Tab-separated table of C-alpha atoms and ligand atoms in Angstrom:
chain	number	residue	atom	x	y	z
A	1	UNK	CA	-65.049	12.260	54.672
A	2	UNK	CA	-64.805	10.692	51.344
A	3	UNK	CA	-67.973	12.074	48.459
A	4	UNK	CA	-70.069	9.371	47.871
A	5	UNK	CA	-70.263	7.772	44.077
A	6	UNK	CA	-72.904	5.503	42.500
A	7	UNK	CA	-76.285	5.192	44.047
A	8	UNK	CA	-77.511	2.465	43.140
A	9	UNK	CA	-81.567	3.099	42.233
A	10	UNK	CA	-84.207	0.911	40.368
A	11	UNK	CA	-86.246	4.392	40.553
A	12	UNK	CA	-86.009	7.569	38.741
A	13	UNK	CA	-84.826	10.572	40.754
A	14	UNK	CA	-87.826	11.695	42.339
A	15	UNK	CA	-89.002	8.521	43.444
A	16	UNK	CA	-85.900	7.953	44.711
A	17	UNK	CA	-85.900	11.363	46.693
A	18	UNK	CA	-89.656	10.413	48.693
A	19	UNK	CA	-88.269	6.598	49.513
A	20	UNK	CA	-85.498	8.246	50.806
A	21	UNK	CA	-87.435	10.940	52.550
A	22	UNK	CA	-89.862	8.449	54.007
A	23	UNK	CA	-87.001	6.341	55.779
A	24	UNK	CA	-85.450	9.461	56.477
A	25	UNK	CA	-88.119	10.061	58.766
A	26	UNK	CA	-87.615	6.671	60.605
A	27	UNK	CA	-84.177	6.825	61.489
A	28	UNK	CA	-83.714	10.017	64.122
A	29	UNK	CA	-82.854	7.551	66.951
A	30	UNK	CA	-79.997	6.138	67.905
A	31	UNK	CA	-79.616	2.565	65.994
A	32	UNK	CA	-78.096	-0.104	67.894
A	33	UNK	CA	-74.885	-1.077	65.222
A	34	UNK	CA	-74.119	-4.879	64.672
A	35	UNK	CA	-70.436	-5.628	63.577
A	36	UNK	CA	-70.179	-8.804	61.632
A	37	UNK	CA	-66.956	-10.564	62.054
A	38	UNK	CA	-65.919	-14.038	60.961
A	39	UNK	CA	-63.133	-14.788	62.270
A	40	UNK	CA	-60.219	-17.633	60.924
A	41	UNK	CA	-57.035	-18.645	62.588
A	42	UNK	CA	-56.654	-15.033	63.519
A	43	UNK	CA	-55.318	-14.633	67.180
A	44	UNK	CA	-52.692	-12.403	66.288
A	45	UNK	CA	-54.959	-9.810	65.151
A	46	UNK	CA	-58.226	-9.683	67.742
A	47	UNK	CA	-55.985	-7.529	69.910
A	48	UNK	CA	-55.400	-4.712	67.183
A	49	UNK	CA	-58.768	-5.140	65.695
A	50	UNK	CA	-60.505	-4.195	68.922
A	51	UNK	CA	-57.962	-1.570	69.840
A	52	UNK	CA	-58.665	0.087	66.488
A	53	UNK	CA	-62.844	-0.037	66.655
A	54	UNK	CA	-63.999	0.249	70.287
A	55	UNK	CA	-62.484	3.772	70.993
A	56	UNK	CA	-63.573	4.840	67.448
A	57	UNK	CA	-67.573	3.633	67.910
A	58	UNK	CA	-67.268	5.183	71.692
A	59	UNK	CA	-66.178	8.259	70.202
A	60	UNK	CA	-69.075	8.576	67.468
A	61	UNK	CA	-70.900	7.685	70.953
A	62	UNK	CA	-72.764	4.741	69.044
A	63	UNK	CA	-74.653	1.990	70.413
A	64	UNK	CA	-73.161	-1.303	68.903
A	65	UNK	CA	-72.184	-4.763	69.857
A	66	UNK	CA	-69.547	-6.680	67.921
A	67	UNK	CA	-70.592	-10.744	66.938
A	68	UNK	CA	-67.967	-12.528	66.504
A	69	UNK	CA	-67.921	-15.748	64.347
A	70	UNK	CA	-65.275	-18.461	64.982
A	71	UNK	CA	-64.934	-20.408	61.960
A	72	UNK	CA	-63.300	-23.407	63.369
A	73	UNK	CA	-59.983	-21.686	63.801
A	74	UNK	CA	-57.305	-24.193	64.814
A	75	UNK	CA	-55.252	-21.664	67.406
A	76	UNK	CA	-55.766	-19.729	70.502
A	77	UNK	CA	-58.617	-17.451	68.638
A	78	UNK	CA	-61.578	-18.661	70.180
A	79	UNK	CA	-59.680	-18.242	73.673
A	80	UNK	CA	-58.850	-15.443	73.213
A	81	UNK	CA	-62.278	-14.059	71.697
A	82	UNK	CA	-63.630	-15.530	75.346
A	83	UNK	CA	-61.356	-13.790	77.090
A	84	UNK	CA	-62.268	-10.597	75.143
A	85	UNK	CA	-65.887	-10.950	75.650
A	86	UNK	CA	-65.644	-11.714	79.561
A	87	UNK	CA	-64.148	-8.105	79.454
A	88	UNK	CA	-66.723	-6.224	77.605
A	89	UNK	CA	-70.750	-7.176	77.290
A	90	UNK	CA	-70.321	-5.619	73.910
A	91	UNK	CA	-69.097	-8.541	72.655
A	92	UNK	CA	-70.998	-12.011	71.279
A	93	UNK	CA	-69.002	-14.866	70.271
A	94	UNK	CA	-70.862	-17.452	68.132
A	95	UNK	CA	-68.898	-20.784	67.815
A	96	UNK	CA	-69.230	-23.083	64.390
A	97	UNK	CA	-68.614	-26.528	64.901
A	98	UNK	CA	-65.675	-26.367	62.559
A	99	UNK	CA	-64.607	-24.117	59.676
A	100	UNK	CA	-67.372	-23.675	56.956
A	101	UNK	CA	-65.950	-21.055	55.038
A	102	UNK	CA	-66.175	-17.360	54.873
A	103	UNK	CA	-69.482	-17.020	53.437
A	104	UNK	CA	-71.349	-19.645	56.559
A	105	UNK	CA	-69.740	-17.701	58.761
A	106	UNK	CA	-71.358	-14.626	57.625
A	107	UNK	CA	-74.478	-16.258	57.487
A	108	UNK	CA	-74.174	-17.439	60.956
A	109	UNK	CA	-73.376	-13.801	62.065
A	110	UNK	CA	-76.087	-12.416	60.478
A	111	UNK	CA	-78.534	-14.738	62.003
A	112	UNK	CA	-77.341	-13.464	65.363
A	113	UNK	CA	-76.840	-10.042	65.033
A	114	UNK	CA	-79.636	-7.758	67.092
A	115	UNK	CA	-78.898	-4.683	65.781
A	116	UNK	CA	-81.108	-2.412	63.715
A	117	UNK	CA	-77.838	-1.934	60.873
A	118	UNK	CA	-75.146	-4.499	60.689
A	119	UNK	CA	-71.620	-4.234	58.915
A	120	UNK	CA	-69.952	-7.440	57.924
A	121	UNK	CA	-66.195	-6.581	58.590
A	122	UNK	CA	-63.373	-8.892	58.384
A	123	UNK	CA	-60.909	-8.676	61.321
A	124	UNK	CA	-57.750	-7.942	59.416
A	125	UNK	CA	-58.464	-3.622	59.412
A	126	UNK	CA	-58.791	-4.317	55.845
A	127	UNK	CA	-61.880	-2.936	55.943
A	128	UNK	CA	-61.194	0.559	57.784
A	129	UNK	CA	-63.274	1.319	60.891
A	130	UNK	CA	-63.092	4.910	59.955
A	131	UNK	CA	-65.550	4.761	57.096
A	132	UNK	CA	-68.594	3.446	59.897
A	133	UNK	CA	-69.770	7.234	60.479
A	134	UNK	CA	-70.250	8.225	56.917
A	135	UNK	CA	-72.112	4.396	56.356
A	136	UNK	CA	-73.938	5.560	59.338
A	137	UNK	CA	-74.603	9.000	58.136
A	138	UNK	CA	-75.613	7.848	54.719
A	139	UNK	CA	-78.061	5.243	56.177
A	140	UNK	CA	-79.596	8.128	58.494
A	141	UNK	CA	-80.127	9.772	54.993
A	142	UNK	CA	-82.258	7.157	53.742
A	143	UNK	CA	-80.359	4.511	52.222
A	144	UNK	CA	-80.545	0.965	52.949
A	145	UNK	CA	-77.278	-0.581	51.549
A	146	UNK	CA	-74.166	1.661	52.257
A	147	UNK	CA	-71.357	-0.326	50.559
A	148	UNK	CA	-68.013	0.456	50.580
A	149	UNK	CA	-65.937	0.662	46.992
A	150	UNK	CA	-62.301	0.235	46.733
A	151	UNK	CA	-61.418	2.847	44.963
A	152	UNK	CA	-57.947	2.581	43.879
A	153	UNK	CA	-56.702	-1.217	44.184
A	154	UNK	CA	-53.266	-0.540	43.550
A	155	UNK	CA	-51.651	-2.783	46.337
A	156	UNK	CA	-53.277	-5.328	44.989
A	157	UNK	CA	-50.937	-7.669	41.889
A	158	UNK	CA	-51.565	-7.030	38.417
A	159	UNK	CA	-53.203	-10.368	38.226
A	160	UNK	CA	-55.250	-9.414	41.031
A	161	UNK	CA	-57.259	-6.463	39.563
A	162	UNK	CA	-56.804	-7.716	35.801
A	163	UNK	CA	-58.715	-11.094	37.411
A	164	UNK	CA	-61.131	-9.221	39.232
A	165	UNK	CA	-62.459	-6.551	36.266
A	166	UNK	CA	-62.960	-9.736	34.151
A	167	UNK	CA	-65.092	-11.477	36.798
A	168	UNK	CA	-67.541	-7.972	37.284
A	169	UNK	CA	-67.787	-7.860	33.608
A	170	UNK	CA	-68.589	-11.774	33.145
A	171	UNK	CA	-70.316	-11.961	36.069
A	172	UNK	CA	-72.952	-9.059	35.041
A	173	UNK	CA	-73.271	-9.666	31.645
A	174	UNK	CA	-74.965	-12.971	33.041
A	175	UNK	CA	-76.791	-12.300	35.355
A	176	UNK	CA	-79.695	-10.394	36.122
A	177	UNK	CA	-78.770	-8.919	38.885
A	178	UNK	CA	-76.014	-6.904	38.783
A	179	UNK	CA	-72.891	-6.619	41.608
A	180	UNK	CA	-71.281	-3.149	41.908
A	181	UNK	CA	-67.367	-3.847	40.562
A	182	UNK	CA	-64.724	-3.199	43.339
A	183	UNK	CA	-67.157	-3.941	46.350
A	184	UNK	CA	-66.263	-6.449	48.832
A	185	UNK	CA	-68.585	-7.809	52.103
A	186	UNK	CA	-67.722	-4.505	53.674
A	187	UNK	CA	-70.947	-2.542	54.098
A	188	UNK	CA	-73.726	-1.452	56.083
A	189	UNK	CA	-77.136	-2.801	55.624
A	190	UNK	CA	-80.420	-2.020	57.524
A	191	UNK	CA	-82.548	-4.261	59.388
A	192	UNK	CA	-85.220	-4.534	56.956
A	193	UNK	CA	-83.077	-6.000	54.056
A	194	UNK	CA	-80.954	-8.164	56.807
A	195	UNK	CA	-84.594	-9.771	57.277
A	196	UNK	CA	-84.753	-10.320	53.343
A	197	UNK	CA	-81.536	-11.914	53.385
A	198	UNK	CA	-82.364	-13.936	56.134
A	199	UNK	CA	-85.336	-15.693	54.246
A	200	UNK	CA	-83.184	-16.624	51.140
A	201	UNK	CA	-83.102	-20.618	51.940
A	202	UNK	CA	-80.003	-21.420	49.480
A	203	UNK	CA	-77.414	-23.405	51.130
A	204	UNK	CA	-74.270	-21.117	48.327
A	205	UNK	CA	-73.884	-18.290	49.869
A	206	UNK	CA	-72.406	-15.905	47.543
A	207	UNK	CA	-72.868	-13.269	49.606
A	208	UNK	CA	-72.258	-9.875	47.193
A	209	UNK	CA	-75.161	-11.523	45.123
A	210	UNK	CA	-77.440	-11.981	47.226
A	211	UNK	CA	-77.124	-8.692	48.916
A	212	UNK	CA	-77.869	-7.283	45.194
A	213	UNK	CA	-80.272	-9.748	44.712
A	214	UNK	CA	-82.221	-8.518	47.689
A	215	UNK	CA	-82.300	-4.764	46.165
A	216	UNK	CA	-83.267	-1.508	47.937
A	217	UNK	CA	-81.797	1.672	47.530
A	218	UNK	CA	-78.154	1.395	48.227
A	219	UNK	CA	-75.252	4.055	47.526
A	220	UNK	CA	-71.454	3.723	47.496
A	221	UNK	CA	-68.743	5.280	49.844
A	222	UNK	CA	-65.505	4.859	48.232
A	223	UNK	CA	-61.846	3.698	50.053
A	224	UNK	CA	-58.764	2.593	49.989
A	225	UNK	CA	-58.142	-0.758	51.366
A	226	UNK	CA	-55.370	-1.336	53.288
A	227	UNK	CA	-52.832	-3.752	53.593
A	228	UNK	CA	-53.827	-6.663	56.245
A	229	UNK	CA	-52.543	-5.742	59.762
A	230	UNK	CA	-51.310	-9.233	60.646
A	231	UNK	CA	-51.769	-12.859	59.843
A	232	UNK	CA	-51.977	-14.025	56.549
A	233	UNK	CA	-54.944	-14.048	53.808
A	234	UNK	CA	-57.075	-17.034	53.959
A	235	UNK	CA	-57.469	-16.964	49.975
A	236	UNK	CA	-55.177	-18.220	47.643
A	237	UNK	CA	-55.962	-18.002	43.986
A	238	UNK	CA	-57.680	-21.671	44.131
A	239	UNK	CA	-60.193	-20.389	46.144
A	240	UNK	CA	-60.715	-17.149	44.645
A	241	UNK	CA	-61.100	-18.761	41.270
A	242	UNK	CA	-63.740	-21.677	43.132
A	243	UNK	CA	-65.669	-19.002	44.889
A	244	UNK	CA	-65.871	-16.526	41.423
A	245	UNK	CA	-67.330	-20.203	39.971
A	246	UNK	CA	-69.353	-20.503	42.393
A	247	UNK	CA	-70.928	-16.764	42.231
A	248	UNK	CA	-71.519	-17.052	38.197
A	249	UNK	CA	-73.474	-20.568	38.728
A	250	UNK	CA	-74.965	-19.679	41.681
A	251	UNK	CA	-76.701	-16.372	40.109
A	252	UNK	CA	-76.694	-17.436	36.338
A	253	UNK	CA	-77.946	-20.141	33.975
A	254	UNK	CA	-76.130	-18.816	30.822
A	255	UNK	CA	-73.485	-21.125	31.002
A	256	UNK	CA	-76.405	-23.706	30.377
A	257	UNK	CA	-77.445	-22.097	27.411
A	258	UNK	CA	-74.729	-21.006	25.875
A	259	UNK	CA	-73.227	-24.758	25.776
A	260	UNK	CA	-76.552	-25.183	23.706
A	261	UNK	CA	-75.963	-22.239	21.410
A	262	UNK	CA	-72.245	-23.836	21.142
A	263	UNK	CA	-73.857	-27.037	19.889
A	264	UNK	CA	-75.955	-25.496	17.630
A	265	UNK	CA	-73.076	-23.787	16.030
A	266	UNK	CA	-71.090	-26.807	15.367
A	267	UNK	CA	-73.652	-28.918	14.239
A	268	UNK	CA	-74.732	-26.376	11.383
A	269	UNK	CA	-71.122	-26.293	10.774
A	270	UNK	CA	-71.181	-30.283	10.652
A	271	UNK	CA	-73.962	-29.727	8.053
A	272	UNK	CA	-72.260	-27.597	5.585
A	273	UNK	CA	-69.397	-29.421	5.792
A	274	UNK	CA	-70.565	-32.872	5.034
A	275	UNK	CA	-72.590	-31.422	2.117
A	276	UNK	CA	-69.125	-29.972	1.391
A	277	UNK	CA	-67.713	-33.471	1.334
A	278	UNK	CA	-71.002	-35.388	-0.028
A	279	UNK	CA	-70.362	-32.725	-2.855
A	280	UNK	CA	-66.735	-33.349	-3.683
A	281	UNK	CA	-67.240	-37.228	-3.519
A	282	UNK	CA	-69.550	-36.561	-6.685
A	283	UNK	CA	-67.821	-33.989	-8.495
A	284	UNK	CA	-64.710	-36.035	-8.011
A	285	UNK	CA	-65.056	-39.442	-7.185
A	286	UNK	CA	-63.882	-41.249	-4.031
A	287	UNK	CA	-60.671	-39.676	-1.998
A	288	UNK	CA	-58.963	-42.273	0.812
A	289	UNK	CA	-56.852	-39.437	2.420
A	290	UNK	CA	-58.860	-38.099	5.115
A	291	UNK	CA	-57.272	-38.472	8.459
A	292	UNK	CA	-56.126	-35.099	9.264
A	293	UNK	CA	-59.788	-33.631	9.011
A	294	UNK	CA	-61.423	-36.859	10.681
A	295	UNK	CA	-59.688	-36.555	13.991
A	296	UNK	CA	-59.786	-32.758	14.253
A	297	UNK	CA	-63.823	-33.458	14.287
A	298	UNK	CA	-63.533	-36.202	16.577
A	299	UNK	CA	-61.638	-34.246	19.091
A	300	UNK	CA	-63.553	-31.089	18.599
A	301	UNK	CA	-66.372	-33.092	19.394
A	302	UNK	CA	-65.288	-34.698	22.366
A	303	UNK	CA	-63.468	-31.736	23.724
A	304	UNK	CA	-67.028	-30.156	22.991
A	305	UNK	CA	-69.213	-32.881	24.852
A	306	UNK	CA	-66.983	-32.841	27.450
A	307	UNK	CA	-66.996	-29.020	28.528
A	308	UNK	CA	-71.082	-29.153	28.027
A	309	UNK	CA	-71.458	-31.924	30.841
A	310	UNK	CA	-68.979	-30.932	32.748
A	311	UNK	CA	-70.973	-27.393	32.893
A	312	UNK	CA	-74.005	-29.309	33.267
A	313	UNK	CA	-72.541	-31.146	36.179
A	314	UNK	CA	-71.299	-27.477	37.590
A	315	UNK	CA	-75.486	-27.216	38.132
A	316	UNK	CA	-76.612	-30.539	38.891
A	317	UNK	CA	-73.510	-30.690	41.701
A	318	UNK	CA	-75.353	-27.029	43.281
A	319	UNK	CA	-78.809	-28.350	42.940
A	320	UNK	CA	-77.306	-31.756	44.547
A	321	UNK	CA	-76.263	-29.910	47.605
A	322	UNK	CA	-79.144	-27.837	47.518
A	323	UNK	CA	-81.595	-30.651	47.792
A	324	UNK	CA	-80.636	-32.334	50.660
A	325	UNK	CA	-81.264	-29.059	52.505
A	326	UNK	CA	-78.157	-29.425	55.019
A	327	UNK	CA	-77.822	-25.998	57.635
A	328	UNK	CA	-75.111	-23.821	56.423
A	329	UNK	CA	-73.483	-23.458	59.050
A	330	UNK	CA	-73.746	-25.557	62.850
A	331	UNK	CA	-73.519	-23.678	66.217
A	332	UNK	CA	-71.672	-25.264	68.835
A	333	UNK	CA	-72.626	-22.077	71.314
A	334	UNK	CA	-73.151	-18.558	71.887
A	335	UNK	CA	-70.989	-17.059	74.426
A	336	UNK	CA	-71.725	-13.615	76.692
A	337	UNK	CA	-69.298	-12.333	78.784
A	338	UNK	CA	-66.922	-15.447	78.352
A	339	UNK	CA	-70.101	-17.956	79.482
A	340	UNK	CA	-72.267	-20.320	76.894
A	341	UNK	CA	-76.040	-18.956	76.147
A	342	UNK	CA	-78.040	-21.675	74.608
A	343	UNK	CA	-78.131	-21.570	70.704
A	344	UNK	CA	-80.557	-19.379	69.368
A	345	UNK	CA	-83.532	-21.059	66.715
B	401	UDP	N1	-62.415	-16.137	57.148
B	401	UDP	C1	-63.319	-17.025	57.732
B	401	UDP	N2	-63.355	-18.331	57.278
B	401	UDP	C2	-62.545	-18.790	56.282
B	401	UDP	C3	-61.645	-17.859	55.675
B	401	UDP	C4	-61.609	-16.554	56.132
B	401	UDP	O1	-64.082	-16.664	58.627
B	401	UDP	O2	-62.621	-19.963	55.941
B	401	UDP	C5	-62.366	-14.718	57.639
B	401	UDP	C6	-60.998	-14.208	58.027
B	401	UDP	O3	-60.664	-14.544	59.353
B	401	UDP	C7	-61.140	-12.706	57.839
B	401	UDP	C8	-62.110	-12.618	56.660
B	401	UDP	O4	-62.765	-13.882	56.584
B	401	UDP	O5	-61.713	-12.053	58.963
B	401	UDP	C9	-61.399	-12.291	55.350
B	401	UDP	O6	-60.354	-13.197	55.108
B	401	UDP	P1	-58.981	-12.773	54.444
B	401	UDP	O7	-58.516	-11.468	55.047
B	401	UDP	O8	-58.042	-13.928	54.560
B	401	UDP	O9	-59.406	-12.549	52.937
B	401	UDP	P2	-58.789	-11.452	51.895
B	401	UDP	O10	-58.902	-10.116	52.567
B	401	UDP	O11	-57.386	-11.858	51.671
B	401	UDP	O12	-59.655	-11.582	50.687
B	402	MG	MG1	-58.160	-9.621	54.364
């Protein structure tokens, strides 16, 4: 079993200790285990993903169920998930009207997850079912957030993990709270900060943020993350690049400010250098030549005004969808053992 790394504490060490002590106490029964899985165009790997987890979670003899999310998938996945959950009760299959993206589909899993822990997986083994029991045992210790770090990234490209350190380092030296680097959806979090989660209303789920938003006392496991079993990954640069975006505004108003500091800057450069100019036209009387610096202020300035609105209009976009207070996701039905159960509130 891998040594854990980084707990993650707003406490010092010995408050830390009772909090854990105290849930400590709470957890000598058997929890009931929610897995988490949205699920996208992926009917090539259901098969191997429930081949590799059931016998695993029998063995640990723990209680779970596994919620399934179908994102709108255009194949045979939601078939197939039907057919899977007509063969074992285990199994929940919640149905979005069409795809919403990764995050909804979380959301929507979450919301309909009984258990007393849940772990968001995604079905591609990329997050290994192996590394449940020590979540597990570390939650039985106290913790409430057992997240899983990818310790060595080295199947991923260059670009990849040069991409990714920069967006940990931008991303928490805005905002206030701060995201563990290397840590993906994959982790285990207890019922009593799923129920926090549940009550934050925003419609941008950035997941990894709000699960550090929420807080608690949460400690690392670290692992090596496979290769994808089958299929191929839903995220092309694009949309990792959107959904990093989307994280820094969603968490972060620097942006806003420093496009304000920005200004400030060039204006009290404007300053000094018309006084410059206001300066030389005395000294030496009037000089015509003068296009080469006028249009390098022009376009600095437009290129300037231009980048401030258009980070303005990241926010106002955000607070646009925000406002009119749409659900995240919609339910076309839960299924049990291959049947629809009417959607839950
Ligand atoms: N996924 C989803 N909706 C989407 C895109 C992806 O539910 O719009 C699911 C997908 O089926 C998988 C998980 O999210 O279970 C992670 O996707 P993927 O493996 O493609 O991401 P990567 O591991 O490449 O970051
Ligand atoms: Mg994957």
């Amino acid at each position: 079993m891998p040594e854990s790394i980084l707990p993650i504490s707003h406490h010092c060490s010995s408050t830390l200790e009772r909090q854990l002590a105290d849930q400590r106490g709470r957890r000598t029964h058997d929890p009931l285990l929610s897995l988490v899985v949205p699920v996208f165009n992926e009917e090539e790997s259901i098969d191997i993903f429930l081949e590799a987890v059931t016998p695993m979670l029998e063995r640990d003899r723990l209680r779970f169920e596994i919620v399934f999310v179908n994102d709108g998938s255009r194949d045979d996945t939601l078939a197939h998930l039907l057919d899977c959950s007509m063969r074992d009760r285990r199994i929940r299959v919640v149905n979005l009207s069409r795809n919403f993206g990764k995050e909804a589909a979380l959301t929507a899993g979450i919301d309909h997850a009984k258990g007393n822990v849940l772990i968001p997986m995604d079905i591609d083994l990329q997050d290994p079912p192996e590394l449940i029991e020590p979540f597990i045992a570390r939650w039985r210790e106290g913790y409430d957030i057992v997240y899983g770090v990818r310790a060595a990234r080295a199947r991923d490209t260059a670009a990849k993990r040069v991409s990714a350190g920069w967006f940990y380092r931008v991303f928490n030296s805005m905002s206030p709270v701060r995201i563990p680097a290397n840590v993906g959806d994959f982790r285990l979090v207890d019922r009593r900060a799923i129920e926090v989660l549940r009550q934050l209303p925003e419609r941008n789920r950035f997941m990894k943020g709000l699960f550090a938003w929420v807080g608690f006392n949460a400690v690392g496991v670290p692992y090596e993350r496979p290769q994808r079993v089958a299929g191929s990954s839903k995220f092309n640069l694009w949309r990792l690049w959107n959904f990093a975006l989307d994280g820094v505004v969603s968490f972060s108003t620097v942006p806003l400010r420093a496009s304000f500091y920005g200004g400030l800057a060039i204006a009290a450069f404007a300053v000094l250098y018309a006084l410059f100019i206001i300066g030389r036209v005395l000294l030496l009387g009037i000089d015509t030549p003068g296009y080469a610096s006028l249009i390098i202020v022009v376009l600095l300035m437009g290129a300037i005004q231009l980048v401030s609105i258009g980070i303005i209009g990241e926010y106002l976009g955000r607070l646009f969808l925000e406002v009119k207070g749409r659900p995240i996701y919609v339910v076309e039905g839960v299924y049990e053992e291959g049947a629809v159960r009417p959607p839950q509130a």
